[in-house]
Short mmCIF file of C-alpha atoms in Angstrom, two decimals:
data_model
loop_
_atom_site.label_atom_id
_atom_site.label_comp_id
_atom_site.label_asym_id
_atom_site.label_seq_id
_atom_site.Cartn_x
_atom_site.Cartn_y
_atom_site.Cartn_z
CA GLN A 1 27.39 -12.21 2.13
CA VAL A 2 31.08 -11.70 1.04
CA HIS A 3 32.67 -8.03 2.17
CA LEU A 4 36.00 -7.01 1.02
CA VAL A 5 38.01 -4.14 2.39
CA GLU A 6 41.01 -2.44 0.95
CA SER A 7 43.67 -0.12 3.01
CA GLY A 8 47.10 1.19 2.77
CA GLY A 9 46.15 4.01 0.28
CA GLY A 10 47.08 7.70 0.42
CA LEU A 11 48.87 10.30 -1.22
CA LEU A 12 52.84 10.12 -2.08
CA GLN A 13 55.29 11.29 -4.38
CA PRO A 14 56.62 9.94 -7.85
CA GLY A 15 59.06 7.33 -7.64
CA GLY A 16 58.11 5.98 -4.47
CA SER A 17 55.95 2.69 -3.31
CA LEU A 18 52.86 1.72 -1.49
CA THR A 19 51.23 -1.96 -0.24
CA LEU A 20 47.85 -2.12 -0.67
CA SER A 21 46.04 -4.35 1.70
CA CYS A 22 42.64 -6.48 1.03
CA ALA A 23 41.23 -8.35 3.51
CA ALA A 24 38.06 -10.64 2.80
CA SER A 25 35.12 -11.52 5.29
CA GLY A 26 32.01 -13.41 5.32
CA ASP A 27 30.83 -16.29 3.49
CA ILE A 28 34.07 -17.48 1.81
CA GLY A 29 34.61 -20.54 0.74
CA ASP A 30 36.62 -22.16 -2.21
CA ILE A 31 38.59 -18.57 -3.80
CA ASN A 32 39.13 -19.43 -7.70
CA LEU A 33 40.57 -15.99 -8.41
CA MET A 34 41.79 -13.26 -6.96
CA ALA A 35 42.24 -9.61 -8.33
CA TRP A 36 43.11 -6.00 -7.83
CA SER A 37 41.74 -3.31 -10.26
CA ARG A 38 41.56 0.55 -10.80
CA GLN A 39 39.22 3.54 -11.98
CA ALA A 40 40.51 7.12 -12.49
CA PRO A 41 38.37 9.81 -12.73
CA GLY A 42 36.61 9.49 -16.42
CA THR A 43 38.28 6.18 -17.57
CA GLU A 44 36.99 2.75 -17.52
CA ARG A 45 38.24 0.49 -15.05
CA GLU A 46 40.72 -1.68 -15.32
CA LEU A 47 42.25 -4.77 -13.78
CA VAL A 48 45.70 -4.13 -12.54
CA ALA A 49 46.51 -8.02 -11.28
CA THR A 50 44.96 -11.40 -11.00
CA MET A 51 45.92 -14.56 -9.29
CA THR A 52 44.69 -18.23 -8.98
CA THR A 53 46.08 -20.81 -6.55
CA VAL A 54 48.85 -21.69 -9.35
CA GLY A 55 50.31 -18.04 -8.76
CA THR A 56 49.85 -15.04 -11.00
CA THR A 57 48.06 -14.93 -13.94
CA TYR A 58 47.99 -11.13 -14.80
CA VAL A 59 49.80 -8.15 -14.19
CA LEU A 60 49.24 -4.50 -15.98
CA ASN A 61 53.00 -4.00 -15.45
CA GLU A 62 55.86 -4.75 -13.99
CA ARG A 63 56.00 -2.49 -11.27
CA PHE A 64 53.01 -3.92 -9.70
CA ALA A 65 53.00 -7.35 -8.12
CA ILE A 66 50.02 -9.69 -6.24
CA SER A 67 50.68 -11.78 -3.60
CA LYS A 68 48.11 -13.58 -0.82
CA GLY A 69 48.72 -12.91 2.60
CA SER A 70 49.63 -15.31 5.08
CA ALA A 71 46.31 -14.82 6.74
CA ARG A 72 43.31 -15.94 5.37
CA ASN A 73 41.10 -14.23 3.08
CA THR A 74 44.19 -11.65 2.13
CA MET A 75 45.48 -10.35 0.09
CA PHE A 76 48.39 -7.60 -1.33
CA LEU A 77 49.07 -5.12 -4.32
CA GLN A 78 52.59 -4.25 -3.99
CA MET A 79 53.12 -1.28 -6.13
CA ASN A 80 56.91 0.36 -6.92
CA ASN A 81 58.00 3.17 -8.99
CA LEU A 82 54.63 5.41 -8.57
CA LYS A 83 53.66 7.10 -11.09
CA PRO A 84 50.82 10.40 -11.50
CA GLU A 85 49.08 7.91 -13.83
CA ASP A 86 48.63 5.61 -11.59
CA THR A 87 46.37 7.82 -9.61
CA ALA A 88 43.62 5.94 -8.79
CA VAL A 89 40.80 4.21 -6.94
CA TYR A 90 41.73 0.59 -6.51
CA PHE A 91 39.74 -1.77 -5.88
CA CYS A 92 40.49 -5.46 -4.47
CA GLY A 93 38.00 -8.58 -5.80
CA LEU A 94 37.20 -12.19 -6.01
CA GLN A 95 35.34 -14.84 -7.66
CA GLN A 96 34.29 -18.12 -6.00
CA ARG A 97 31.19 -20.18 -7.11
CA GLY A 98 30.57 -18.67 -9.67
CA SER A 99 30.54 -14.87 -8.52
CA THR A 100 32.68 -11.74 -8.19
CA TYR A 101 32.77 -9.25 -5.20
CA TRP A 102 34.51 -6.31 -5.13
CA GLY A 103 34.86 -3.63 -2.06
CA GLN A 104 34.79 -0.55 -2.15
CA GLY A 105 37.90 0.83 -2.95
CA THR A 106 40.98 2.51 -1.08
CA GLN A 107 42.36 6.02 -3.09
CA VAL A 108 45.93 6.10 -3.92
CA THR A 109 47.12 9.80 -5.75
CA VAL A 110 50.17 10.23 -6.88
CA SER A 111 51.36 13.84 -7.16
CA SER A 112 54.59 16.03 -6.59
#
């Protein structure tokens, strides 16, 4: 139906920057909202950033930025000055036609 694939995760040192990518495919129509979320082991999933056609509507902190890609049905999460507390599995998602879809996630590990 709707398939989302995240990429760009990895291992990096504190203070580093990383950009995650997301590509959606399948039965894509009018997207009402695009989002990133994350979940660390033993914690609840939390929203990282959201955006609609009018722009960014939510960011977890000032170090993160969400954007749409030039290619259709793509989006990015730019993360700067990463901290060990940012270690988590990051998911991209979208809302359309009253339904919400999430990808499988990509691991981001921040460690020295």
